[in-house]
mmCIF file of C-alpha atoms in Angstrom:
data_model
loop_
_atom_site.group_PDB
_atom_site.id
_atom_site.type_symbol
_atom_site.label_atom_id
_atom_site.label_comp_id
_atom_site.label_asym_id
_atom_site.label_seq_id
_atom_site.Cartn_x
_atom_site.Cartn_y
_atom_site.Cartn_z
ATOM 1 C CA MET A 1 5.396 7.262 8.075
ATOM 2 C CA LYS A 2 6.982 8.542 4.875
ATOM 3 C CA PHE A 3 5.717 6.873 1.719
ATOM 4 C CA GLN A 4 9.085 5.538 0.558
ATOM 5 C CA ARG A 5 9.675 4.039 4.000
ATOM 6 C CA PHE A 6 6.364 2.196 3.585
ATOM 7 C CA MET A 7 7.559 0.821 0.228
ATOM 8 C CA ASP A 8 10.941 -0.128 1.725
ATOM 9 C CA THR A 9 9.230 -1.962 4.596
ATOM 10 C CA TYR A 10 6.462 -3.822 2.756
ATOM 11 C CA TYR A 11 7.387 -3.846 -0.949
ATOM 12 C CA ASP A 12 11.158 -4.408 -0.955
ATOM 13 C CA GLY A 13 11.875 -0.776 -1.823
ATOM 14 C CA HIS A 14 10.290 -0.928 -5.278
ATOM 15 C CA LYS A 15 9.319 2.278 -7.052
ATOM 16 C CA LEU A 16 5.598 2.615 -7.651
ATOM 17 C CA VAL A 17 5.099 2.767 -11.447
ATOM 18 C CA PRO A 18 2.336 1.465 -13.764
ATOM 19 C CA ASN A 19 3.999 -1.881 -14.544
ATOM 20 C CA PHE A 20 4.887 -2.535 -10.906
ATOM 21 C CA TYR A 21 2.466 -5.447 -10.553
ATOM 22 C CA HIS A 22 4.438 -7.422 -13.176
ATOM 23 C CA ASN A 23 7.357 -7.442 -10.740
ATOM 24 C CA TRP A 24 5.392 -8.342 -7.612
ATOM 25 C CA PRO A 25 4.208 -11.878 -6.742
ATOM 26 C CA TYR A 26 0.889 -10.999 -5.046
ATOM 27 C CA PHE A 27 -1.552 -9.194 -7.301
ATOM 28 C CA LEU A 28 -5.094 -9.241 -8.643
ATOM 29 C CA HIS A 29 -6.092 -7.897 -12.032
ATOM 30 C CA ILE A 30 -9.815 -7.142 -12.249
ATOM 31 C CA GLU A 31 -11.132 -6.489 -15.753
ATOM 32 C CA SER A 32 -14.174 -4.426 -16.649
ATOM 33 C CA SER A 33 -16.445 -4.684 -19.687
ATOM 34 C CA TYR A 34 -16.456 -1.914 -22.286
ATOM 35 C CA ASP A 35 -19.293 0.562 -21.889
ATOM 36 C CA PRO A 36 -19.261 4.014 -23.580
ATOM 37 C CA THR A 37 -21.019 5.514 -20.556
ATOM 38 C CA ASN A 38 -18.558 3.848 -18.157
ATOM 39 C CA GLU A 39 -21.437 2.857 -15.869
ATOM 40 C CA VAL A 40 -20.217 -0.752 -15.701
ATOM 41 C CA THR A 41 -16.790 0.377 -14.528
ATOM 42 C CA TYR A 42 -18.302 2.852 -12.057
ATOM 43 C CA GLN A 43 -20.261 0.010 -10.470
ATOM 44 C CA LEU A 44 -17.126 -2.116 -10.282
ATOM 45 C CA LEU A 45 -15.238 0.724 -8.610
ATOM 46 C CA GLN A 46 -18.015 1.223 -6.090
ATOM 47 C CA GLU A 47 -17.838 -2.448 -5.120
ATOM 48 C CA VAL A 48 -14.049 -2.386 -4.852
ATOM 49 C CA GLN A 49 -14.181 0.765 -2.730
ATOM 50 C CA SER A 50 -16.712 -0.727 -0.328
ATOM 51 C CA PHE A 51 -14.626 -3.898 0.099
ATOM 52 C CA LEU A 52 -11.162 -2.371 0.404
ATOM 53 C CA PHE A 53 -11.610 0.901 2.277
ATOM 54 C CA LYS A 54 -13.102 1.863 5.632
ATOM 55 C CA SER A 55 -13.796 5.472 6.556
ATOM 56 C CA GLU A 56 -11.070 5.475 9.212
ATOM 57 C CA ASP A 57 -8.374 3.886 7.024
ATOM 58 C CA GLU A 58 -5.130 5.797 6.599
ATOM 59 C CA LEU A 59 -3.955 6.121 2.998
ATOM 60 C CA PHE A 60 -1.190 7.313 0.787
ATOM 61 C CA ILE A 61 -2.497 8.942 -2.402
ATOM 62 C CA VAL A 62 0.419 8.635 -4.813
ATOM 63 C CA VAL A 63 0.382 10.516 -8.128
ATOM 64 C CA ASN A 64 2.924 9.992 -10.907
ATOM 65 C CA SER A 65 3.241 12.704 -13.539
ATOM 66 C CA TYR A 66 5.550 12.508 -16.566
ATOM 67 C CA PRO A 67 6.890 16.004 -17.308
ATOM 68 C CA ILE A 68 7.642 16.825 -20.921
ATOM 69 C CA VAL A 69 10.551 18.985 -19.785
ATOM 70 C CA LYS A 70 12.746 17.107 -17.321
ATOM 71 C CA ASN A 71 12.830 18.616 -13.821
ATOM 72 C CA LYS A 72 10.074 21.094 -14.691
ATOM 73 C CA PRO A 73 7.240 20.455 -12.205
ATOM 74 C CA THR A 74 3.789 19.511 -13.418
ATOM 75 C CA TYR A 75 0.722 20.146 -11.318
ATOM 76 C CA PRO A 76 -1.972 17.479 -11.767
ATOM 77 C CA ASN A 77 -5.295 18.557 -10.316
ATOM 78 C CA VAL A 78 -5.674 15.415 -8.194
ATOM 79 C CA PHE A 79 -4.998 17.058 -4.853
ATOM 80 C CA LYS A 80 -6.628 20.424 -5.522
ATOM 81 C CA ARG A 81 -9.818 18.808 -6.763
ATOM 82 C CA TYR A 82 -10.168 15.807 -4.453
ATOM 83 C CA MET A 83 -8.725 17.003 -1.135
ATOM 84 C CA LYS A 84 -11.528 18.051 1.182
ATOM 85 C CA ASP A 85 -9.100 20.326 3.060
ATOM 86 C CA SER A 86 -6.789 22.333 0.802
ATOM 87 C CA MET A 87 -4.217 22.611 3.615
ATOM 88 C CA GLY A 88 -3.224 19.049 2.766
ATOM 89 C CA LYS A 89 -1.273 20.355 -0.229
ATOM 90 C CA TYR A 90 1.425 21.543 2.192
ATOM 91 C CA GLN A 91 2.011 17.943 3.296
ATOM 92 C CA LEU A 92 2.886 16.504 -0.119
ATOM 93 C CA GLN A 93 6.038 14.392 -0.397
ATOM 94 C CA LEU A 94 7.778 15.013 -3.759
ATOM 95 C CA THR A 95 10.236 12.632 -5.416
ATOM 96 C CA ASN A 96 11.798 12.680 -8.892
ATOM 97 C CA PHE A 97 13.238 9.594 -10.577
ATOM 98 C CA GLU A 98 13.522 7.861 -13.955
ATOM 99 C CA TRP A 99 11.414 4.904 -15.062
ATOM 100 C CA LEU A 100 12.509 2.458 -17.755
ATOM 101 C CA PHE A 101 9.493 2.147 -20.078
ATOM 102 C CA ASP A 102 9.625 0.482 -23.517
ATOM 103 C CA ALA A 103 13.454 0.596 -23.507
ATOM 104 C CA GLU A 104 13.496 4.349 -22.801
ATOM 105 C CA PHE A 105 13.909 6.277 -19.579
ATOM 106 C CA VAL A 106 10.926 8.439 -18.671
ATOM 107 C CA ALA A 107 11.143 11.216 -16.079
ATOM 108 C CA VAL A 108 8.691 10.679 -13.216
ATOM 109 C CA GLN A 109 7.519 13.317 -10.773
ATOM 110 C CA GLN A 110 5.894 11.500 -7.865
ATOM 111 C CA MET A 111 3.770 13.216 -5.230
ATOM 112 C CA ALA A 112 2.506 11.344 -2.168
ATOM 113 C CA TRP A 113 -0.051 12.554 0.347
ATOM 114 C CA SER A 114 -0.775 10.867 3.680
ATOM 115 C CA CYS A 115 -4.449 11.160 4.643
ATOM 116 C CA ASN A 116 -7.426 9.114 5.733
ATOM 117 C CA VAL A 117 -10.418 8.099 3.652
ATOM 118 C CA SER A 118 -12.629 10.782 5.184
ATOM 119 C CA GLN A 119 -10.273 13.522 3.939
ATOM 120 C CA ILE A 120 -10.594 12.741 0.248
ATOM 121 C CA LYS A 121 -13.392 12.497 -2.309
ATOM 122 C CA LEU A 122 -12.468 8.908 -3.066
ATOM 123 C CA SER A 123 -15.391 7.886 -5.275
ATOM 124 C CA HIS A 124 -14.955 10.976 -7.481
ATOM 125 C CA LEU A 125 -11.228 10.302 -7.769
ATOM 126 C CA LEU A 126 -11.834 6.709 -8.845
ATOM 127 C CA LYS A 127 -14.319 7.861 -11.501
ATOM 128 C CA SER A 128 -11.831 10.359 -12.912
ATOM 129 C CA LEU A 129 -9.268 7.565 -13.309
ATOM 130 C CA ALA A 130 -11.757 5.404 -15.203
ATOM 131 C CA ASN A 131 -12.597 8.336 -17.517
ATOM 132 C CA GLU A 132 -9.037 8.750 -18.815
ATOM 133 C CA ASP A 133 -9.882 7.616 -22.366
ATOM 134 C CA PHE A 134 -13.321 9.272 -22.414
ATOM 135 C CA PRO A 135 -12.601 13.026 -22.683
ATOM 136 C CA LYS A 136 -16.286 13.954 -22.759
ATOM 137 C CA LEU A 137 -17.008 12.234 -19.452
ATOM 138 C CA ARG A 138 -16.530 14.021 -16.156
ATOM 139 C CA PRO A 139 -14.642 14.202 -13.852
ATOM 140 C CA GLN A 140 -11.251 14.294 -15.620
ATOM 141 C CA LEU A 141 -7.638 14.612 -14.536
ATOM 142 C CA LYS A 142 -5.459 17.284 -16.126
ATOM 143 C CA ARG A 143 -2.328 16.292 -17.994
ATOM 144 C CA ASN A 144 -0.823 19.744 -18.650
ATOM 145 C CA ASN A 145 2.922 19.651 -19.413
ATOM 146 C CA SER A 146 2.889 15.861 -19.022
ATOM 147 C CA MET A 147 3.661 13.214 -21.636
ATOM 148 C CA TYR A 148 0.902 10.966 -20.320
ATOM 149 C CA ALA A 149 -2.110 11.217 -18.071
ATOM 150 C CA PRO A 150 -1.128 10.959 -14.399
ATOM 151 C CA ASP A 151 -1.130 7.557 -12.748
ATOM 152 C CA VAL A 152 -2.723 7.426 -9.305
ATOM 153 C CA PHE A 153 -2.086 4.694 -6.733
ATOM 154 C CA ILE A 154 -4.192 4.416 -3.591
ATOM 155 C CA VAL A 155 -2.230 2.763 -0.787
ATOM 156 C CA ASN A 156 -4.125 1.442 2.235
ATOM 157 C CA ARG A 157 -1.812 1.513 5.243
ATOM 158 C CA ARG A 158 -4.091 -0.801 7.271
ATOM 159 C CA THR A 159 -4.206 -3.648 4.750
ATOM 160 C CA LYS A 160 -0.865 -2.766 3.082
ATOM 161 C CA SER A 161 -2.615 -3.066 -0.302
ATOM 162 C CA ILE A 162 -2.089 -0.862 -3.364
ATOM 163 C CA VAL A 163 -4.917 -0.084 -5.801
ATOM 164 C CA HIS A 164 -4.237 1.183 -9.322
ATOM 165 C CA VAL A 165 -7.150 2.033 -11.633
ATOM 166 C CA TYR A 166 -5.305 2.280 -14.941
ATOM 167 C CA ASP A 167 -8.346 3.287 -17.030
ATOM 168 C CA ASP A 168 -11.858 2.016 -17.803
ATOM 169 C CA ARG A 169 -10.536 -1.471 -18.607
ATOM 170 C CA GLY A 170 -9.692 -2.498 -15.088
ATOM 171 C CA ILE A 171 -7.937 -2.378 -11.760
ATOM 172 C CA GLU A 172 -4.707 -3.782 -10.345
ATOM 173 C CA ILE A 173 -4.539 -4.634 -6.646
ATOM 174 C CA MET A 174 -1.215 -5.534 -5.040
ATOM 175 C CA SER A 175 -0.871 -7.162 -1.613
ATOM 176 C CA ALA A 176 2.203 -6.998 0.609
ATOM 177 C CA ASP A 177 2.095 -10.695 1.532
ATOM 178 C CA LYS A 178 0.523 -14.028 0.618
ATOM 179 C CA GLU A 179 -1.945 -14.054 3.510
ATOM 180 C CA ASN A 180 -3.611 -10.769 2.534
ATOM 181 C CA HIS A 181 -3.429 -11.750 -1.118
ATOM 182 C CA HIS A 182 -5.464 -14.917 -0.471
ATOM 183 C CA LYS A 183 -8.003 -12.892 1.514
ATOM 184 C CA ASP A 184 -8.448 -10.599 -1.486
ATOM 185 C CA ILE A 185 -8.896 -13.563 -3.826
ATOM 186 C CA MET A 186 -11.646 -15.022 -1.639
ATOM 187 C CA LEU A 187 -13.312 -11.640 -1.364
ATOM 188 C CA PHE A 188 -13.393 -10.837 -5.053
ATOM 189 C CA ASN A 189 -14.247 -14.363 -6.141
ATOM 190 C CA SER A 190 -17.594 -13.773 -4.433
ATOM 191 C CA LEU A 191 -18.388 -11.266 -7.183
ATOM 192 C CA SER A 192 -19.209 -13.346 -10.211
ATOM 193 C CA SER A 193 -19.541 -10.223 -12.378
ATOM 194 C CA MET A 194 -15.827 -9.540 -12.137
ATOM 195 C CA ALA A 195 -13.287 -10.987 -14.564
ATOM 196 C CA LEU A 196 -10.448 -11.829 -12.197
ATOM 197 C CA ASN A 197 -6.849 -12.632 -13.047
ATOM 198 C CA THR A 198 -4.474 -13.395 -10.202
ATOM 199 C CA SER A 199 -1.027 -14.570 -9.260
ATOM 200 C CA ASN A 200 -0.789 -17.694 -7.109
#
């Protein structure tokens, strides 16, 4: 399945951008405590990964870059660094569009890769997303020729959920429907260490 067809089928054709969860009724917002070593956030990510992903799950890894020069490609190191098989780079789906952000249109270069959990270094990728505001911590994502650091969305095709680690402060999880959303609420409420905000 093509990524945009997935979004058309389960998310009313919305574009996947950082503020997407504001426009979707079924979401969780999990907050993490500040820690200069990021160990608290790493632990949170490990728990989320173990709950939301099975080794056989099929995913879309979706990466948004924001080129400084419109229509000039940027090459975030997400796929090169975290693909276990470099041949996957020939399967990327590329889309360009504009995103209205703070009353201005921002050019978005979106790359989507269809894979399964076993084909990607998922825990390392999640750590790199949490390290965005900690340049001395590793791993890191490159932001060459991009206005902002890349945004990465991990889409689970089995559960139809979308996970967005926006930085060390927390995680957004979107569900395609109310039933799966309530399952996620029950699951994450069992973790008292998590600060959980949710839609109804």
